[in-house]
JSON list of C-alpha atoms in Angstrom, two decimals:
[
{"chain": "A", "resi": 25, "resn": "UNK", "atom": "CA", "xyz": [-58.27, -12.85, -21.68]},
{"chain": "A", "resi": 26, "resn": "UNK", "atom": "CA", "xyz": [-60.32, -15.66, -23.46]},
{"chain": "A", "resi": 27, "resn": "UNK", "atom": "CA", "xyz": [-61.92, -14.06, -26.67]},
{"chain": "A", "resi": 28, "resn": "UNK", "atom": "CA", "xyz": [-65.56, -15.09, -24.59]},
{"chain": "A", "resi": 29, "resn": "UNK", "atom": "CA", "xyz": [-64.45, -13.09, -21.84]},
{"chain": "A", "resi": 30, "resn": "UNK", "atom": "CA", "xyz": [-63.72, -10.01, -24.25]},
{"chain": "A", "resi": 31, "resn": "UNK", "atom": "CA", "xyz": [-67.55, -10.67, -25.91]},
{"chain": "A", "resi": 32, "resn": "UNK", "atom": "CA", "xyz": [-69.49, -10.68, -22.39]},
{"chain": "A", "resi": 33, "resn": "UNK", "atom": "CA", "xyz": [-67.58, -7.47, -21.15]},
{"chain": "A", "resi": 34, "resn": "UNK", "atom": "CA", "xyz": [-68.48, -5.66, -24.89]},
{"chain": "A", "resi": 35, "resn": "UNK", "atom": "CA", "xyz": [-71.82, -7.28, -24.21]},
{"chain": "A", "resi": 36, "resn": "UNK", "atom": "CA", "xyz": [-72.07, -5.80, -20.50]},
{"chain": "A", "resi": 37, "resn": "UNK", "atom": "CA", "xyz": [-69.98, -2.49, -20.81]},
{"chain": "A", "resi": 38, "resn": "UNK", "atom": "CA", "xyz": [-69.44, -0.98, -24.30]},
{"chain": "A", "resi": 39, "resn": "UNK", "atom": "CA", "xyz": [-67.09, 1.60, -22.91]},
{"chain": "A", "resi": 40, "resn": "UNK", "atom": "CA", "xyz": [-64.74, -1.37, -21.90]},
{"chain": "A", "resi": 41, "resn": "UNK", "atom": "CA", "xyz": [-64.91, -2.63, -25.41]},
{"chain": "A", "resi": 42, "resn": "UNK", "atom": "CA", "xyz": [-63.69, 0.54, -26.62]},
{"chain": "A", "resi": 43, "resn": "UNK", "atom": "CA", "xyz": [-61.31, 1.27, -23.92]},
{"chain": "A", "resi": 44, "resn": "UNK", "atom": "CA", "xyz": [-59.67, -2.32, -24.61]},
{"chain": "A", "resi": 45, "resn": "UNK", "atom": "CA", "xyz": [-59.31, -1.34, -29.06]},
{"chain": "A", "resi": 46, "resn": "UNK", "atom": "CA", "xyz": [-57.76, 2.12, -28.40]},
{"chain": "A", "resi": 47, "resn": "UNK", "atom": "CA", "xyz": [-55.10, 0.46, -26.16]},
{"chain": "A", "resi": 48, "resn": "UNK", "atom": "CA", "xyz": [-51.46, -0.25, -27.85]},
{"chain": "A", "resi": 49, "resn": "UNK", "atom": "CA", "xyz": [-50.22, -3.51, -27.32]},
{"chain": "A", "resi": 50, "resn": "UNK", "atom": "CA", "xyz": [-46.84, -2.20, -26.10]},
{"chain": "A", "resi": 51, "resn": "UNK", "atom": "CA", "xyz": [-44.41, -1.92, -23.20]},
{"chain": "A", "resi": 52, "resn": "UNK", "atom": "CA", "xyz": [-45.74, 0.44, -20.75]},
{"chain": "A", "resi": 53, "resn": "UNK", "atom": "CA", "xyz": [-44.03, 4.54, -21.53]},
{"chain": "A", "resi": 54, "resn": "UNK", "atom": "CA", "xyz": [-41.27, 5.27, -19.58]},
{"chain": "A", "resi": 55, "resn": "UNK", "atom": "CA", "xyz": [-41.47, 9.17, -18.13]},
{"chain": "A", "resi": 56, "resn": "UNK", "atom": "CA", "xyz": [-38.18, 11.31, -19.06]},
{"chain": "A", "resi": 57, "resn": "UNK", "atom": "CA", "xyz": [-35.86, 11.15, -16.33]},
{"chain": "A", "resi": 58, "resn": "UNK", "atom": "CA", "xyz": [-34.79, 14.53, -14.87]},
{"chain": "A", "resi": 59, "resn": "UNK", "atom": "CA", "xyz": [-31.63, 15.40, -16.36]},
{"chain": "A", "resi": 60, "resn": "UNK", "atom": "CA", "xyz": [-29.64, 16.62, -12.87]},
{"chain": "A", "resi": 61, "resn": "UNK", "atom": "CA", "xyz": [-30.63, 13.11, -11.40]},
{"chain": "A", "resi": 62, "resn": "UNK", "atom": "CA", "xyz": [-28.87, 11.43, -14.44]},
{"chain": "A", "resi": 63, "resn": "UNK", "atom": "CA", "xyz": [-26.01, 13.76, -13.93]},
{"chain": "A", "resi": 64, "resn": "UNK", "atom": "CA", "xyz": [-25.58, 13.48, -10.14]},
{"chain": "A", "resi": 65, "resn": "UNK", "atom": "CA", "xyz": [-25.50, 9.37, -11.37]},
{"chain": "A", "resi": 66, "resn": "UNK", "atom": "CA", "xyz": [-23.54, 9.22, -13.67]},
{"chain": "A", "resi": 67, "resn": "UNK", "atom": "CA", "xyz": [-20.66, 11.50, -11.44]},
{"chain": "A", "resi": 68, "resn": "UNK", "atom": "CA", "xyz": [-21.75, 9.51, -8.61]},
{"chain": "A", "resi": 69, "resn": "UNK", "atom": "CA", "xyz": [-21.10, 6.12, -10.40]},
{"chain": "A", "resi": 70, "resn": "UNK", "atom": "CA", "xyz": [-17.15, 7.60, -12.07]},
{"chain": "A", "resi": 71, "resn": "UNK", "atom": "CA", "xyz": [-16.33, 8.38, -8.29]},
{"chain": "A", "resi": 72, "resn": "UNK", "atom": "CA", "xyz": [-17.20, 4.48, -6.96]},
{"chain": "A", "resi": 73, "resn": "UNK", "atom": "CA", "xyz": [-15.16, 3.54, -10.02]},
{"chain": "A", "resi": 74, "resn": "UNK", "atom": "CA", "xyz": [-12.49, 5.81, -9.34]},
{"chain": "A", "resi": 75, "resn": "UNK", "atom": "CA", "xyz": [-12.16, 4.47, -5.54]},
{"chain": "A", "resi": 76, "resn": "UNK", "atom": "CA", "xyz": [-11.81, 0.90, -6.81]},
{"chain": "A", "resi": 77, "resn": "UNK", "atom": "CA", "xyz": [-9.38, 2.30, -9.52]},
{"chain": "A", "resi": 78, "resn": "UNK", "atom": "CA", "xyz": [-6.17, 1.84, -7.04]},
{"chain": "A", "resi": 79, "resn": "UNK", "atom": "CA", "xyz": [-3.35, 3.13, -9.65]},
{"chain": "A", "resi": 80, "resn": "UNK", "atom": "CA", "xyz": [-5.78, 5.81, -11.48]},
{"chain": "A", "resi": 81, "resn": "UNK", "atom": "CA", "xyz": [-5.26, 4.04, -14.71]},
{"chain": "A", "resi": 82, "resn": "UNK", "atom": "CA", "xyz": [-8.78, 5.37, -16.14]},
{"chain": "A", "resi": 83, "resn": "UNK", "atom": "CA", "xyz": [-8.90, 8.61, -15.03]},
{"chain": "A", "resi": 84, "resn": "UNK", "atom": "CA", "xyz": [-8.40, 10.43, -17.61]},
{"chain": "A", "resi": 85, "resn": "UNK", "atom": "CA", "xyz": [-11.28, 8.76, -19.05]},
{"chain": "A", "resi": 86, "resn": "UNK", "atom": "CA", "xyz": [-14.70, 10.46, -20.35]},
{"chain": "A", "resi": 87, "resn": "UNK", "atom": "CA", "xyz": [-17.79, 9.23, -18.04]},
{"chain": "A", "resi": 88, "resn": "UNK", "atom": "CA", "xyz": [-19.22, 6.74, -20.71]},
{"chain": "A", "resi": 89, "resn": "UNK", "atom": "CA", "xyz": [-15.66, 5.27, -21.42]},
{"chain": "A", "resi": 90, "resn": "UNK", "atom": "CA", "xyz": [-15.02, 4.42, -17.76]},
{"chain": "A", "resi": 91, "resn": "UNK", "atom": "CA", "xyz": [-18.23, 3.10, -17.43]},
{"chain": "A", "resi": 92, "resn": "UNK", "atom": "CA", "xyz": [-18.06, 1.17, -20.43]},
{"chain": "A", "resi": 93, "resn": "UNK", "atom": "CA", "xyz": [-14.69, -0.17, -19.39]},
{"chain": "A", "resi": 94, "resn": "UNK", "atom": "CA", "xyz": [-15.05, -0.84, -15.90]},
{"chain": "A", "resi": 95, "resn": "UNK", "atom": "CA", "xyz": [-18.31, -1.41, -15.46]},
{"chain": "A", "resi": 96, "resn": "UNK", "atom": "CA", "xyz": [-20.71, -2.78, -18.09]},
{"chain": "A", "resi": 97, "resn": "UNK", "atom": "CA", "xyz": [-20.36, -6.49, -18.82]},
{"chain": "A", "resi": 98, "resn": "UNK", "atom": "CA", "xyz": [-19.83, -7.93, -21.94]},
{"chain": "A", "resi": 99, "resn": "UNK", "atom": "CA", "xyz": [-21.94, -9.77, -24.24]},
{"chain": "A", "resi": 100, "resn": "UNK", "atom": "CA", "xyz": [-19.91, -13.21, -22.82]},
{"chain": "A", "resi": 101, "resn": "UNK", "atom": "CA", "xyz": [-20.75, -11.95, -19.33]},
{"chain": "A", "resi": 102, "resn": "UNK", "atom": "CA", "xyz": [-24.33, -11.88, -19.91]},
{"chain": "A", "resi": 103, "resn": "UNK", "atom": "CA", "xyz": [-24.67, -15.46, -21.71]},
{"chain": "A", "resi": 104, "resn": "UNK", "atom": "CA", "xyz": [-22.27, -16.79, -18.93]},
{"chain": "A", "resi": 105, "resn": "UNK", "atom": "CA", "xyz": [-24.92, -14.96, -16.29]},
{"chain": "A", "resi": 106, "resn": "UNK", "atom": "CA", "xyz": [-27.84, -17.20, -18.71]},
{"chain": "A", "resi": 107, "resn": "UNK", "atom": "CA", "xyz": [-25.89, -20.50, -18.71]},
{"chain": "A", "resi": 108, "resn": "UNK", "atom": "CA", "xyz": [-27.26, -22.99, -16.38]},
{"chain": "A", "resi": 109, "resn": "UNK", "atom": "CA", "xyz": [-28.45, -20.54, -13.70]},
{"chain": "A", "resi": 110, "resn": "UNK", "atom": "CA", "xyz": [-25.13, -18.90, -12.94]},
{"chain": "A", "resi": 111, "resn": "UNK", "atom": "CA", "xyz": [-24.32, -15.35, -12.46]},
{"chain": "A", "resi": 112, "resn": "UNK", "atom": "CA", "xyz": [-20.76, -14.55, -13.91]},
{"chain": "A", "resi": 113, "resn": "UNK", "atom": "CA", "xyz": [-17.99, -12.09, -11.87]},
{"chain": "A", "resi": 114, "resn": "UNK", "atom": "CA", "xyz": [-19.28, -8.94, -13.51]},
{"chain": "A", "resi": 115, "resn": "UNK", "atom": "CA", "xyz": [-22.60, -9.29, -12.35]},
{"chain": "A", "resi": 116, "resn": "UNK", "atom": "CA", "xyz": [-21.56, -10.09, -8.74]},
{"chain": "A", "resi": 117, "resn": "UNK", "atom": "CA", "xyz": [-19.36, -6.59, -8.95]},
{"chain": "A", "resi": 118, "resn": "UNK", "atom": "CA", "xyz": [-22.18, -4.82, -10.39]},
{"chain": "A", "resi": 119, "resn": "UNK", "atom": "CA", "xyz": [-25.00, -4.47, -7.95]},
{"chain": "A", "resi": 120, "resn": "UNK", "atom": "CA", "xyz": [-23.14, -3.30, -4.88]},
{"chain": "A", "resi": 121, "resn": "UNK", "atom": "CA", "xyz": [-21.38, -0.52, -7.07]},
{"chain": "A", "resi": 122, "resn": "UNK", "atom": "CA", "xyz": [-24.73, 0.39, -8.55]},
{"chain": "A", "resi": 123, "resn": "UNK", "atom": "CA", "xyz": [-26.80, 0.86, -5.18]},
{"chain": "A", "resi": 124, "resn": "UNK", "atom": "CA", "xyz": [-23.67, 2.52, -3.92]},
{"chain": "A", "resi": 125, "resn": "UNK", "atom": "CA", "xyz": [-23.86, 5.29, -6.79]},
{"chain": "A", "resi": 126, "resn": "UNK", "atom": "CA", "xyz": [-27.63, 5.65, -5.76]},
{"chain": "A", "resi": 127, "resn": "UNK", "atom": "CA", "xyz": [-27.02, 5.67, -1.91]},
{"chain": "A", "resi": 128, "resn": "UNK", "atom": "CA", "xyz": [-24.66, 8.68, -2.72]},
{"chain": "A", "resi": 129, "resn": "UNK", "atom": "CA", "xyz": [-27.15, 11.29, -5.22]},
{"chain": "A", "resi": 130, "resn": "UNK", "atom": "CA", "xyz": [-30.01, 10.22, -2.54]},
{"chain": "A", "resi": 131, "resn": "UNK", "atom": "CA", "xyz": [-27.53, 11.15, 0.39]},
{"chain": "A", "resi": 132, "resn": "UNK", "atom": "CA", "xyz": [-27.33, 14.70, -1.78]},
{"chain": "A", "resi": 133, "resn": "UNK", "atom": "CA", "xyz": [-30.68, 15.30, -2.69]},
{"chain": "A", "resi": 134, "resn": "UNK", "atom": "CA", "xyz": [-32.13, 14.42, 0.68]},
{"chain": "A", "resi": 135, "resn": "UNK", "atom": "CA", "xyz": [-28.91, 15.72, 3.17]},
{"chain": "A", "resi": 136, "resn": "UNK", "atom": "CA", "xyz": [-29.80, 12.63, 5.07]},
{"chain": "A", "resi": 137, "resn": "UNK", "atom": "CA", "xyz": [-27.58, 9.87, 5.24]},
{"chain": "A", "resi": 138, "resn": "UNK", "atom": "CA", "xyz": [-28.37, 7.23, 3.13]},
{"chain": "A", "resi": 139, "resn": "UNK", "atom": "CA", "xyz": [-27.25, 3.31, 3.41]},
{"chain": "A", "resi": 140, "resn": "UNK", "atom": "CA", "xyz": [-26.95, 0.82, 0.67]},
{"chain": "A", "resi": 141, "resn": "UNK", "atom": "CA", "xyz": [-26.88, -2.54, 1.04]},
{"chain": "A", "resi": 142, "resn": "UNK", "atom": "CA", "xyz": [-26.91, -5.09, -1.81]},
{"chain": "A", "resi": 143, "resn": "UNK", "atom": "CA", "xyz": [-26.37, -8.80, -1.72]},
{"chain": "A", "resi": 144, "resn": "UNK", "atom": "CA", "xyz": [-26.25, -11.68, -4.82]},
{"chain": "A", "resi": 145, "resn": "UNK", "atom": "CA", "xyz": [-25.71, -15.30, -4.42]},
{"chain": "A", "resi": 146, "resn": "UNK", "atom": "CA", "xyz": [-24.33, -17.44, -6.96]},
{"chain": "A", "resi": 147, "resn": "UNK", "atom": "CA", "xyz": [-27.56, -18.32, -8.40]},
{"chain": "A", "resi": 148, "resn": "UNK", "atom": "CA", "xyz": [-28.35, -14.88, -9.28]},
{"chain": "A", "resi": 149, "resn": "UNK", "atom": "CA", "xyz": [-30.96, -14.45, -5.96]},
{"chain": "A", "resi": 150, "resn": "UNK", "atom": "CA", "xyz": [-30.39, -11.49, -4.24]},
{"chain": "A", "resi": 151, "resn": "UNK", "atom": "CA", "xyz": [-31.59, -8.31, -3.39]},
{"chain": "A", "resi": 152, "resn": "UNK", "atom": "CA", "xyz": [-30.66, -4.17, -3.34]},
{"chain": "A", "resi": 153, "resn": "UNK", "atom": "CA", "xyz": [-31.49, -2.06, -0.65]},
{"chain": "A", "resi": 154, "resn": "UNK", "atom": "CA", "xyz": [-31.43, 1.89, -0.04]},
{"chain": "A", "resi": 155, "resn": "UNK", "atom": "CA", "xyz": [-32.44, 2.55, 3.29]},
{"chain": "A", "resi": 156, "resn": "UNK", "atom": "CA", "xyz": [-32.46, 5.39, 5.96]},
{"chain": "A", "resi": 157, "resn": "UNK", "atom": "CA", "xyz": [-32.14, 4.58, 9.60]},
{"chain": "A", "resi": 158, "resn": "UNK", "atom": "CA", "xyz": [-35.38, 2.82, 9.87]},
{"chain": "A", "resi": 159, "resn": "UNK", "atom": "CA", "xyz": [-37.14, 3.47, 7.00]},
{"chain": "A", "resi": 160, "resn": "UNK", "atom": "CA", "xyz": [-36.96, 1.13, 3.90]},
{"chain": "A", "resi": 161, "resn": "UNK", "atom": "CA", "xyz": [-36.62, 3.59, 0.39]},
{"chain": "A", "resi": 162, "resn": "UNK", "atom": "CA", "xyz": [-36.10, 1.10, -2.23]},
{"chain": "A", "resi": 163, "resn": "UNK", "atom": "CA", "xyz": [-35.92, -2.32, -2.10]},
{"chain": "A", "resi": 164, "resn": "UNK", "atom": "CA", "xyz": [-35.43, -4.36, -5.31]},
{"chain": "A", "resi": 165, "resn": "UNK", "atom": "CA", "xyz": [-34.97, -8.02, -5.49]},
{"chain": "A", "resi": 166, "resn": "UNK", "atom": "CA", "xyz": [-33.00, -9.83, -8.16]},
{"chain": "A", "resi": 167, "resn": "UNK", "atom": "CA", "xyz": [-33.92, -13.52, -9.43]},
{"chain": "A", "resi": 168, "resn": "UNK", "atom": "CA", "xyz": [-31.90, -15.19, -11.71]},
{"chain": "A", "resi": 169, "resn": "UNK", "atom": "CA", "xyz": [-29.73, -11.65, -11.71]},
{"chain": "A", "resi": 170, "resn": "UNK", "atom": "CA", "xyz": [-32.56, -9.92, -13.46]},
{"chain": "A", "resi": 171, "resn": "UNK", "atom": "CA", "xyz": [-32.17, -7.01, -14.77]},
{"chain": "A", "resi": 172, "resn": "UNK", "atom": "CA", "xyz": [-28.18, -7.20, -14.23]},
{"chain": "A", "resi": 173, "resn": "UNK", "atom": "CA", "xyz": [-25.65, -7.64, -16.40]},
{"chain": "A", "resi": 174, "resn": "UNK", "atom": "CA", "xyz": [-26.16, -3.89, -17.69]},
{"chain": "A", "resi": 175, "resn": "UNK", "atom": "CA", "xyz": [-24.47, -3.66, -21.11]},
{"chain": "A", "resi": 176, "resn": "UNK", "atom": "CA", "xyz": [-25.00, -0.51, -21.98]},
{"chain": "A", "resi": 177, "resn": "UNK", "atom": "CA", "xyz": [-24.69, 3.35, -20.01]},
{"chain": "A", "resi": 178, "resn": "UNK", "atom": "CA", "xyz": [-28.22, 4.06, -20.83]},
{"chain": "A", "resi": 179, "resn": "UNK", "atom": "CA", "xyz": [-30.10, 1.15, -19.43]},
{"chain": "A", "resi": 180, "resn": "UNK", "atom": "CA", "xyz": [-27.76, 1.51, -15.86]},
{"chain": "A", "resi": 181, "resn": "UNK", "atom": "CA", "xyz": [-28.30, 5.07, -15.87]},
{"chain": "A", "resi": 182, "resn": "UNK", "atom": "CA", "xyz": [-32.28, 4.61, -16.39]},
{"chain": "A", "resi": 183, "resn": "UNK", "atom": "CA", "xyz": [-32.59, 1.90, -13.93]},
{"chain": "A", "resi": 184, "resn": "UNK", "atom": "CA", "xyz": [-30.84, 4.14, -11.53]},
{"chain": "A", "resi": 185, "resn": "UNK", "atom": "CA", "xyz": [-32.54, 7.17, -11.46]},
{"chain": "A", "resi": 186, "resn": "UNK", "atom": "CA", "xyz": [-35.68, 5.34, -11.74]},
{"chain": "A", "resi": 187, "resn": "UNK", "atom": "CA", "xyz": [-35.01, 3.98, -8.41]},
{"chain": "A", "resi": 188, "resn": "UNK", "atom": "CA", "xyz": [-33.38, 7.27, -7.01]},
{"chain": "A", "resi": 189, "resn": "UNK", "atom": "CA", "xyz": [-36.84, 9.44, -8.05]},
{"chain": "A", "resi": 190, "resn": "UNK", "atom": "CA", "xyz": [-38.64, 6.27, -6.44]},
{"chain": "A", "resi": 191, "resn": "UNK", "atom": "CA", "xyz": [-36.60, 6.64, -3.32]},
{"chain": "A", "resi": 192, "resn": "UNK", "atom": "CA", "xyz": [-36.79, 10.14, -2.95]},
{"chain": "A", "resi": 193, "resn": "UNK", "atom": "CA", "xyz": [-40.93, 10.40, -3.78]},
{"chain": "A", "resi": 194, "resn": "UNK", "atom": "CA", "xyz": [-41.22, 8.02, -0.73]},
{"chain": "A", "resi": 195, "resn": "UNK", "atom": "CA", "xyz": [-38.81, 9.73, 1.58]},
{"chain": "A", "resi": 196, "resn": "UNK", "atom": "CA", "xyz": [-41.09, 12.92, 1.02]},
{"chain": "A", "resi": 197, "resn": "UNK", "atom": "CA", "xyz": [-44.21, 10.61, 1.36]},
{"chain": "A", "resi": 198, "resn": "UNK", "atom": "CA", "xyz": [-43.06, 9.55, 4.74]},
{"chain": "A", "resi": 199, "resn": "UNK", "atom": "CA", "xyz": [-42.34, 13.37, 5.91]},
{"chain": "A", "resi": 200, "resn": "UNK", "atom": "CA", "xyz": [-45.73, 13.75, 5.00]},
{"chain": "A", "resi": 201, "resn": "UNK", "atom": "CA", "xyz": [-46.86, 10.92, 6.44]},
{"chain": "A", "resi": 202, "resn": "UNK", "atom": "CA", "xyz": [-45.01, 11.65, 10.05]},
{"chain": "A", "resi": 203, "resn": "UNK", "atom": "CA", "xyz": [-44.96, 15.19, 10.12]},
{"chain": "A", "resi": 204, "resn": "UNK", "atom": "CA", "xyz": [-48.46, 15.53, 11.53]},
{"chain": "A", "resi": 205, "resn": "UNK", "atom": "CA", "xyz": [-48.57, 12.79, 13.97]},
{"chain": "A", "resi": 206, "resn": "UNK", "atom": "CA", "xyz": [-44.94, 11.74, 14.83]},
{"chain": "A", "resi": 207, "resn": "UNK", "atom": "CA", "xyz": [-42.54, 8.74, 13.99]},
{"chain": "A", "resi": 208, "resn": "UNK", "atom": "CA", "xyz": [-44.49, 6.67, 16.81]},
{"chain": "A", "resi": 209, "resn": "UNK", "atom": "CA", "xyz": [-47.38, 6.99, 14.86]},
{"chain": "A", "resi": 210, "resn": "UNK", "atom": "CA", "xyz": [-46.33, 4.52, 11.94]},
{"chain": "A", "resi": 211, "resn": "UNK", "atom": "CA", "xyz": [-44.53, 2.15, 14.14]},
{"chain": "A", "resi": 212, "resn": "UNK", "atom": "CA", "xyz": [-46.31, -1.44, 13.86]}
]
């Protein structure tokens, strides 16, 4: 806001004034993630690995390692994904597998069946899609790849679950939602 702006609304409201000094100038707090969705992930995301893993070659592997291996890009990956508006391999491999991974926990948490359905172009436009027959659960769109390439387990893991516990807080939203009047009710 312009510094006048910040004077009339001290000037009008001195509980603004003081509202707007006690606030940190900071990203907005992240809540904890519950542990069992960042298990049920982090399985979830080895086994869509594993499929694409034709002669088992990282099997063996710990969770992190595979992930690390065959999943998160490299620093060279990301500043190819930055260079003149192009989104490299890794990042084209990454967001079906991700919304795959999510598709399945939901599919276990819920016992519904759960769809993914992710699409980028080369420009990095694109979008992510968890879905259940007719109902929408998270939709994410992607511009200029954003937040892909993932470089490290943490950030894919929180930007998972995130979206899972987003997902799954609708989905019981809508049960609430059609529960007392029917499916017809919503329809448009």
């Amino acid at each position: 806001m312009e510094p006048m702006a910040n004077e009339n609304a001290a000037l009008l409201n001195p509980a603004v004034a003081e509202g707007a000094a006690l606030r940190p100038r900071s990203r907005k707090a992240r809540a904890d993630l519950n542990p069992g969705t960042v298990e049920a992930l982090t399985r979830r995301l080895c086994d869509v690995l594993d499929a694409g893993d034709f002669y088992g070659r990282h099997a063996s592997l710990p969770a992190a390692e595979k992930i690390g291996k065959l999943f998160l890009a490299s620093a060279g990956d990301r500043e190819q994904s930055e260079f003149n508006c192009s989104v490299s391999p890794k990042v084209r491999q990454q967001v079906p597998l991700l919304f795959q991974a999510m598709a399945g926990v939901m599919e276990e948490r819920s016992g519904l069946l759960i769809q993914s359905s992710a699409e980028i172009n080369g420009e990095g436009f694109g979008r992510g899609l968890l879905y259940s027959g007719r109902v929408i659960l998270v939709l994410r769109s992607l511009r200029a790849g954003f937040p892909f390439p993932f470089t490290s387990v943490e950030k894919t893991i929180r930007y998972g679950a995130e979206c899972i516990e987003e997902g799954l807080a609708f989905l019981d939203k809508y049960h609430e939602l059609t529960s007392e009047h029917g499916l017809l009710s919503l329809e448009g």
